[in-house]
Amino acid sequence: MILIIDFGSQFNQLIARRVREHEVYCQVEPAGFGIDKIKALKPEGIILSGGPSSIYEENSPTIDADIFKLGIPILGICYGMQFMVHTLGGKIARSSKREYGFATLNISDEQNLFSGMDSSLQCWMSHGDSTESLPGTFTVTASTQNTPIAAIADTKNNFYGLQFHPEVEHTHQGKEMIRNFIIDICHCEKNWNMESFAHTAVQEIKDAVQDKKVIMGLSGGVDSSVAALLIHKAIGKNLHCIFVDNGLLRKNEKEDLQESLTTHLDLNIKFVDARKIFLDALEGVTDPEVKRKEIGRLFIEVFDAEAKKIEGADFLGQGTLYPDIIESKSAFGGPTSIIKSHHNVGGLPEKMKLKLIEPLQLLFKDEVRQLGLELGLNEDLVWRQPFPGPGLAIRIMGEVSEKRLNILKEADALILEEIRAAGLYRKLWQSFAVLLPIKSVGVMGDKRTYDSCIAIRAVNSIDAMTADWARLPHELLARMSNRIINEVDGVNRVVFDITSKPPGTIEWE
């Protein structure tokens, strides 16, 4: 196994995902994880993650320096590399020029981590500190224009450092670098996959739940569906699923999902109409964080009301994924910065009557889809594009009202219809409409209009940690714009969002 030490990077679990792609088990633990615990795990290698801190800041994260005496390979990424250099006697200093984003990596030593690599490739940088001098046993193995020491190696001790982030898609051949570390340098065996994950997860759920009952919100998305199947596999009919119609669903979504869930899943499902409760609570609310937390609060209240009707219901199942957690709170006790609250984690009250079962909380979306196929889930559900827990509320900038919801539903339906017709639905990570909080002047039928603006959002991504705006054909954009303006009352302007993540997020709120 590979042990990953969380120094607070937003990408720390993405490192774990890259390790798992090579069918190697890994475990993420916080900075400060004791040396005795590390020894007990007997890892074949250790990866030190990046993080937002500077090595010289007070209370910056650390790990026991004795890890460098264990005789096992260690890879430091970004802050992890700086920690390694600083701890072993090198010098870290504030960079004269902060390096963030794309950079060209020039490799001077095409061995070990860089075995089989191109001599020059694109990498992704995000740092304000740099290595000024190395401990005596290290050599420089790669550089960029702004960072002379972009990669280092001590081949005698099997210590390696990368100032850039190999775990993100933006770094070309980054997966191969991690593969070279865990397979060629650490000599790990490939023995971890979705089949083994499912087997372990089912047993853990059985042990935790025993003869009690679990209630779960089933939205029809791949996350909740896969989580429900996994829990169902463990406890059978002791799982009671609840579909909450919060009024924030896409056009005809309740009817479509009711048919597909009833047809494909042999589960206990109860459909609850809570539209008025949610819409009344959102009246006058414009702040996106307040929206998310209010929706989360009401979501749990509905479950509490339903739970009282089910004798022996002690657990609440959720399809929470790791990107939900990492963007809402620090995972594993690490110092990760909060970006925004997510429905599944940000809206939970401190004293909840039900204990949580979140079997997918360490997985990314593509892994969940693999797991869904492993469990036999219908492919239409497996490949359904992600839809946020708060629904269309966070795609309406400003106040949510029935009128504005109807405008967005109609525009969104047209976009998805055209995306499917173009054969792009499964190729895109997400494609949807956003209703902006502005009106603009237009001319329709020789008359002045002053109506709403719709933004089209379409992105490509692997795991939602990073995303790039999709280069949709101009002809497709033209059709969508023309149809929205002509077929959706109250819209006279359409724009296309060309922002990637980072710096933006996929959703607008």
Coordinates of C-alpha atoms in Angstrom, one line a residue, residues 54-479:
S54 CA 4.5 28.1 3.6
I55 CA 7.1 26.0 5.4
Y56 CA 8.1 29.0 7.4
E57 CA 4.6 29.9 8.6
E58 CA 3.7 29.4 12.2
N59 CA 1.8 26.1 12.7
S60 CA 2.6 25.0 9.1
P61 CA 1.8 21.2 8.8
T62 CA 4.6 18.7 9.5
I63 CA 5.2 15.0 9.8
D64 CA 7.7 13.2 12.0
A65 CA 11.1 13.5 10.3
D66 CA 11.8 9.9 11.2
I67 CA 9.8 8.9 8.1
F68 CA 13.1 9.6 6.2
K69 CA 14.8 6.9 8.3
L70 CA 12.2 4.1 7.4
G71 CA 14.1 3.0 4.3
I72 CA 11.2 3.3 2.0
P73 CA 10.7 5.5 -1.1
I74 CA 9.1 9.0 -0.5
L75 CA 7.7 11.4 -3.0
G76 CA 7.0 15.0 -2.1
I77 CA 4.7 17.1 -4.2
C78 CA 4.7 20.9 -4.1
Y79 CA 4.6 21.7 -0.3
G80 CA 5.6 18.1 0.3
M81 CA 8.8 18.6 -1.7
Q82 CA 9.5 21.8 0.2
F83 CA 9.0 20.0 3.5
M84 CA 11.4 17.3 2.4
V85 CA 14.1 19.8 1.3
H86 CA 13.7 21.9 4.5
T87 CA 13.7 18.9 6.9
L88 CA 16.8 17.3 5.3
G89 CA 18.9 20.5 5.3
G90 CA 18.1 22.4 2.2
K91 CA 16.7 25.9 1.9
I92 CA 13.2 27.1 0.8
A93 CA 12.7 30.8 0.0
R94 CA 9.9 33.0 -1.2
S95 CA 9.9 33.1 -5.0
S96 CA 10.5 36.4 -6.7
K97 CA 7.7 35.5 -9.1
R98 CA 4.7 33.3 -8.1
E99 CA 4.1 30.5 -10.6
Y100 CA 0.5 29.4 -11.1
G101 CA -0.9 27.5 -14.0
F102 CA 0.7 25.9 -17.1
A103 CA 4.4 25.7 -17.4
T104 CA 6.8 23.9 -19.7
L105 CA 8.9 21.3 -17.8
N106 CA 12.3 20.5 -19.2
I107 CA 13.6 17.1 -17.9
S108 CA 17.3 16.7 -17.5
D109 CA 17.3 13.2 -16.0
E110 CA 15.0 10.8 -17.9
Q111 CA 15.2 8.0 -15.3
N112 CA 13.2 6.9 -12.3
L113 CA 10.1 9.2 -12.0
F114 CA 10.7 10.4 -15.6
S115 CA 11.4 7.0 -17.2
G116 CA 9.7 6.9 -20.6
M117 CA 8.8 10.6 -20.5
D118 CA 9.2 13.2 -23.2
S119 CA 12.1 15.5 -22.5
S120 CA 9.8 18.5 -22.5
L121 CA 6.2 18.5 -21.5
Q122 CA 3.4 20.6 -19.9
C123 CA 3.0 20.7 -16.1
W124 CA 0.7 22.5 -13.7
M125 CA 2.3 24.8 -11.1
S126 CA 0.8 26.4 -8.0
H127 CA 3.4 27.8 -5.6
G128 CA 4.8 31.0 -4.1
D129 CA 7.9 29.4 -2.4
S130 CA 10.7 27.6 -4.2
T131 CA 13.8 25.6 -3.4
E132 CA 16.9 27.7 -3.2
S133 CA 19.4 25.1 -2.3
L134 CA 19.3 21.3 -2.0
P135 CA 20.4 18.8 0.7
G136 CA 23.8 17.3 -0.4
T137 CA 22.4 14.0 -1.6
F138 CA 19.9 15.5 -4.0
T139 CA 20.2 16.5 -7.7
V140 CA 18.0 18.5 -9.9
T141 CA 16.1 16.4 -12.5
A142 CA 13.8 19.0 -14.1
S143 CA 13.2 22.8 -14.4
T144 CA 10.9 25.4 -15.8
Q145 CA 11.5 28.9 -17.0
N146 CA 10.6 30.4 -13.6
T147 CA 11.6 27.5 -11.4
P148 CA 15.1 26.2 -11.8
I149 CA 14.5 23.4 -9.3
A150 CA 11.2 21.9 -10.4
A151 CA 12.0 18.3 -9.7
I152 CA 14.7 16.6 -7.5
A153 CA 15.9 13.1 -6.7
D154 CA 18.1 11.3 -4.2
T155 CA 18.3 7.9 -5.9
K156 CA 20.5 6.5 -3.1
N157 CA 17.6 6.9 -0.5
N158 CA 14.8 6.8 -3.0
F159 CA 13.6 10.3 -2.2
Y160 CA 11.9 12.3 -4.9
G161 CA 10.3 15.7 -5.2
L162 CA 8.1 17.5 -7.7
Q163 CA 7.4 21.2 -7.4
F164 CA 4.4 20.8 -9.8
H165 CA 1.3 18.7 -9.5
P166 CA 1.5 15.4 -11.4
E167 CA -1.9 14.3 -10.1
V168 CA -4.0 16.9 -12.1
E169 CA -5.0 16.4 -15.7
H170 CA -3.2 19.6 -16.7
T171 CA 0.2 17.9 -16.2
H172 CA 0.9 15.8 -19.2
Q173 CA 2.2 12.3 -18.4
G174 CA 1.6 13.0 -14.7
K175 CA -0.2 9.6 -14.3
E176 CA 2.9 7.9 -15.7
M177 CA 5.1 9.7 -13.1
I178 CA 2.9 8.4 -10.3
R179 CA 2.9 5.0 -11.9
N180 CA 6.7 5.0 -12.1
F181 CA 6.9 5.8 -8.4
I182 CA 4.4 3.3 -7.0
I183 CA 5.2 0.4 -9.4
D184 CA 8.8 0.7 -10.5
I185 CA 10.3 2.4 -7.4
C186 CA 8.0 1.2 -4.6
H187 CA 7.4 -2.2 -6.3
C188 CA 3.7 -2.3 -5.3
E189 CA 1.4 -5.1 -6.5
K190 CA -1.7 -4.3 -8.5
N191 CA -4.5 -5.8 -6.4
W192 CA -7.1 -3.1 -5.8
N193 CA -10.1 -2.5 -8.0
M194 CA -13.9 -1.7 -7.9
E195 CA -14.7 -5.4 -7.3
S196 CA -12.5 -5.5 -4.2
F197 CA -13.8 -2.0 -3.1
A198 CA -17.4 -3.2 -3.4
H199 CA -16.7 -6.4 -1.4
T200 CA -15.0 -4.4 1.4
A201 CA -17.7 -1.7 1.4
V202 CA -20.6 -4.2 1.6
Q203 CA -18.9 -6.0 4.6
E204 CA -18.3 -2.7 6.4
I205 CA -21.9 -1.6 5.9
K206 CA -23.1 -5.0 7.2
D207 CA -20.9 -4.7 10.3
A208 CA -22.0 -1.1 10.9
V209 CA -25.7 -1.4 10.3
Q210 CA -26.3 -5.1 11.4
D211 CA -30.1 -5.5 11.7
K212 CA -31.0 -1.8 11.8
K213 CA -32.6 0.1 9.0
V214 CA -31.2 2.8 6.7
I215 CA -33.2 5.6 5.1
M216 CA -31.7 7.3 2.0
G217 CA -32.5 10.1 -0.3
L218 CA -32.6 8.8 -3.8
S219 CA -32.3 11.5 -6.5
G220 CA -31.9 9.2 -9.5
G221 CA -28.4 10.4 -10.1
V222 CA -25.5 8.0 -10.3
D223 CA -24.1 8.8 -6.9
S224 CA -27.2 8.1 -4.8
S225 CA -28.2 5.2 -7.1
V226 CA -24.8 3.5 -6.7
A227 CA -24.7 4.2 -3.0
A228 CA -28.3 2.7 -2.6
L229 CA -27.4 -0.4 -4.5
L230 CA -24.3 -0.9 -2.4
I231 CA -26.2 -0.5 0.8
H232 CA -29.0 -2.7 -0.6
K233 CA -26.5 -5.4 -1.4
A234 CA -25.4 -5.3 2.3
I235 CA -28.8 -5.1 4.1
G236 CA -31.5 -5.8 1.5
K237 CA -35.0 -4.5 2.3
N238 CA -33.8 -2.8 5.5
L239 CA -32.9 0.0 3.2
H240 CA -35.8 2.5 2.8
C241 CA -35.2 5.0 0.0
I242 CA -37.0 8.4 -0.2
F243 CA -37.3 10.5 -3.3
V244 CA -37.8 14.1 -2.3
D245 CA -39.4 16.4 -4.9
N246 CA -38.1 19.7 -3.7
G247 CA -39.5 21.7 -6.7
L248 CA -35.9 22.3 -7.9
L249 CA -35.7 19.5 -10.4
R250 CA -35.3 19.7 -14.1
K251 CA -38.3 19.6 -16.5
N252 CA -40.2 16.3 -16.2
E253 CA -37.4 14.9 -14.0
K254 CA -39.6 13.5 -11.3
E255 CA -41.8 11.5 -13.8
D256 CA -38.7 10.2 -15.7
L257 CA -36.9 9.2 -12.6
Q258 CA -40.0 7.6 -11.0
E259 CA -40.2 5.3 -14.0
S260 CA -36.5 4.5 -14.2
L261 CA -36.1 3.9 -10.5
T262 CA -39.1 1.7 -10.3
T263 CA -38.1 -0.3 -13.4
H264 CA -34.4 -0.8 -12.7
L265 CA -33.9 -0.9 -8.9
D266 CA -35.5 -3.4 -6.6
L267 CA -35.6 -1.0 -3.7
N268 CA -38.1 0.3 -1.2
I269 CA -38.8 3.8 -2.6
K270 CA -41.2 6.4 -1.3
F271 CA -41.9 9.6 -3.3
V272 CA -42.4 12.8 -1.1
D273 CA -43.9 16.0 -2.5
A274 CA -42.1 18.8 -0.6
R275 CA -42.1 21.5 -3.3
K276 CA -44.0 24.1 -1.4
I277 CA -41.8 23.7 1.7
F278 CA -38.6 24.4 -0.2
L279 CA -39.9 27.2 -2.4
D280 CA -41.4 29.0 0.5
A281 CA -38.2 28.8 2.5
L282 CA -36.2 30.1 -0.5
E283 CA -38.4 33.2 -1.0
G284 CA -36.2 36.3 -0.8
V285 CA -32.9 34.3 -0.4
T286 CA -30.2 35.4 -2.8
D287 CA -26.9 34.4 -1.0
P288 CA -25.7 31.1 -2.5
E289 CA -24.3 29.8 0.8
V290 CA -27.6 30.5 2.5
K291 CA -29.4 28.7 -0.3
R292 CA -27.3 25.6 0.0
K293 CA -27.5 25.5 3.8
E294 CA -31.3 26.1 3.8
I295 CA -31.8 23.4 1.3
G296 CA -29.6 21.0 3.3
R297 CA -31.5 21.9 6.5
L298 CA -34.9 21.2 4.9
F299 CA -33.6 18.0 3.3
I300 CA -32.7 16.6 6.7
E301 CA -36.0 17.8 8.2
V302 CA -37.9 15.9 5.6
F303 CA -35.9 12.8 6.4
D304 CA -36.4 13.2 10.1
A305 CA -40.2 13.4 9.5
E306 CA -40.1 10.2 7.3
A307 CA -37.7 8.4 9.7
K308 CA -40.2 8.7 12.5
K309 CA -42.5 6.5 10.4
I310 CA -39.9 3.8 10.0
E311 CA -39.3 1.8 13.2
G312 CA -35.7 1.0 13.7
A313 CA -34.3 3.5 11.3
D314 CA -31.0 4.5 12.9
F315 CA -28.9 5.4 9.8
L316 CA -29.1 8.0 6.9
G317 CA -27.4 6.9 3.7
Q318 CA -25.9 9.5 1.3
G319 CA -24.2 9.4 -2.0
T320 CA -21.5 11.9 -0.9
L321 CA -18.4 11.9 -3.1
Y322 CA -14.9 13.1 -2.2
P323 CA -15.1 16.3 -4.3
D324 CA -18.2 17.3 -2.1
I325 CA -16.1 16.8 1.1
I326 CA -12.8 18.4 -0.1
E327 CA -14.6 21.6 -1.2
S328 CA -16.6 21.9 2.1
K329 CA -14.3 20.9 4.9
S330 CA -10.9 19.5 5.6
A331 CA -10.8 15.8 5.0
F332 CA -8.8 13.5 7.3
G333 CA -8.1 16.3 9.7
G334 CA -5.8 18.1 7.3
P335 CA -5.6 21.9 6.9
T336 CA -7.4 22.1 3.6
S337 CA -9.1 25.5 2.9
I338 CA -12.8 25.6 2.6
I339 CA -14.1 26.6 -0.9
K340 CA -17.9 26.3 -0.6
S341 CA -20.5 24.3 1.2
H342 CA -22.1 21.3 -0.5
H343 CA -25.6 20.0 0.1
N344 CA -24.5 16.6 1.5
V345 CA -22.0 18.0 4.0
G346 CA -22.7 21.7 4.5
G347 CA -26.4 21.4 5.5
L348 CA -26.1 18.8 8.1
P349 CA -27.1 19.9 11.6
E350 CA -24.6 19.4 14.4
K351 CA -27.0 17.1 16.3
M352 CA -28.6 14.8 13.8
K353 CA -30.8 12.0 15.0
L354 CA -29.6 9.6 12.3
K355 CA -26.0 8.3 11.9
L356 CA -24.5 8.7 8.5
I357 CA -23.6 5.9 6.0
E358 CA -21.6 7.4 3.1
P359 CA -20.0 4.4 1.3
L360 CA -18.7 6.5 -1.7
Q361 CA -17.1 9.4 0.3
L362 CA -13.6 8.4 -0.9
L363 CA -14.5 8.0 -4.5
F364 CA -14.6 10.3 -7.5
K365 CA -17.3 10.4 -10.1
D366 CA -15.7 8.2 -12.7
E367 CA -14.9 5.6 -10.0
V368 CA -18.5 5.6 -8.9
R369 CA -19.6 4.9 -12.5
Q370 CA -17.1 2.0 -12.7
L371 CA -18.6 0.7 -9.4
G372 CA -22.2 1.2 -10.8
L373 CA -21.3 -1.0 -13.8
E374 CA -19.7 -3.6 -11.5
L375 CA -23.0 -3.7 -9.4
G376 CA -25.1 -4.0 -12.6
L377 CA -26.7 -0.6 -12.6
N378 CA -28.5 0.4 -15.8
E379 CA -26.2 2.3 -18.1
D380 CA -28.6 5.2 -18.6
L381 CA -28.3 5.9 -14.8
V382 CA -24.6 5.2 -14.7
W383 CA -23.9 7.9 -17.4
R384 CA -26.3 10.5 -16.2
Q385 CA -24.6 13.9 -16.0
P386 CA -23.9 15.1 -12.4
F387 CA -26.7 17.3 -11.0
P388 CA -26.2 19.3 -7.8
G389 CA -28.0 18.4 -4.5
P390 CA -29.5 21.9 -4.3
G391 CA -30.9 21.4 -7.8
L392 CA -31.7 24.4 -10.0
A393 CA -31.6 26.8 -7.0
I394 CA -27.9 27.2 -7.5
R395 CA -28.3 27.7 -11.2
I396 CA -30.6 30.6 -10.6
M397 CA -28.6 33.7 -9.7
G398 CA -30.5 35.6 -7.2
E399 CA -33.9 34.8 -5.8
V400 CA -35.7 31.5 -6.6
S401 CA -39.3 31.8 -7.7
E402 CA -41.7 29.7 -9.6
K403 CA -41.6 32.0 -12.6
R404 CA -37.8 32.0 -12.7
L405 CA -37.7 28.2 -12.2
N406 CA -40.0 27.6 -15.1
I407 CA -37.8 29.8 -17.4
L408 CA -34.7 27.9 -16.4
K409 CA -36.4 24.5 -16.7
E410 CA -37.5 25.2 -20.3
A411 CA -34.1 26.6 -21.3
D412 CA -32.2 23.7 -19.7
A413 CA -34.4 21.1 -21.4
L414 CA -33.7 22.6 -24.8
I415 CA -29.9 22.6 -24.1
L416 CA -29.9 19.0 -23.1
E417 CA -32.1 18.0 -26.1
E418 CA -29.6 19.6 -28.5
I419 CA -26.6 18.2 -26.7
R420 CA -28.0 14.7 -27.0
A421 CA -29.0 15.2 -30.6
A422 CA -25.4 16.2 -31.3
G423 CA -24.1 13.0 -29.7
L424 CA -22.2 14.9 -27.0
Y425 CA -24.1 14.0 -23.8
R426 CA -21.8 11.3 -22.6
K427 CA -18.7 13.1 -23.9
L428 CA -19.4 16.1 -21.7
W429 CA -19.0 16.1 -17.9
Q430 CA -21.9 18.6 -17.5
S431 CA -24.0 20.8 -19.8
F432 CA -26.8 23.0 -18.4
A433 CA -28.4 26.4 -18.4
V434 CA -27.9 29.2 -15.8
L435 CA -30.4 32.0 -15.3
L436 CA -28.5 35.3 -14.7
P437 CA -29.8 38.0 -12.3
I438 CA -29.9 40.6 -15.0
K439 CA -32.2 41.7 -17.8
S440 CA -31.1 43.3 -21.0
V441 CA -32.7 45.3 -23.8
G442 CA -33.6 43.4 -27.0
V443 CA -35.6 43.8 -30.2
M444 CA -38.2 41.1 -31.1
G445 CA -40.9 41.6 -33.7
D446 CA -39.9 45.2 -34.1
K447 CA -40.6 45.8 -30.4
R448 CA -38.3 46.6 -27.6
T449 CA -37.9 43.8 -25.0
Y450 CA -36.4 43.9 -21.5
D451 CA -36.0 40.2 -20.6
S452 CA -33.7 37.7 -18.9
C453 CA -30.4 36.3 -19.9
I454 CA -29.5 32.6 -20.0
A455 CA -25.9 31.4 -19.8
I456 CA -24.9 28.0 -21.4
R457 CA -22.4 26.1 -19.3
A458 CA -20.6 23.0 -20.8
V459 CA -17.4 21.5 -19.3
N460 CA -15.1 18.6 -19.8
S461 CA -13.7 16.9 -16.7
I462 CA -12.5 13.6 -15.3
D463 CA -13.3 14.0 -11.7
A464 CA -14.7 17.6 -11.1
M465 CA -11.5 18.6 -9.3
T466 CA -10.5 20.5 -12.4
A467 CA -12.6 21.2 -15.5
D468 CA -12.2 23.0 -18.9
W469 CA -14.9 24.7 -20.8
A470 CA -16.1 22.6 -23.7
R471 CA -15.4 23.9 -27.2
L472 CA -18.9 23.3 -28.6
P473 CA -19.5 23.7 -32.3
H474 CA -20.6 27.2 -33.3
E475 CA -23.5 25.7 -35.2
L476 CA -24.7 23.9 -32.1
L477 CA -24.4 27.1 -30.0
A478 CA -26.4 28.9 -32.6
R479 CA -29.2 26.4 -32.6

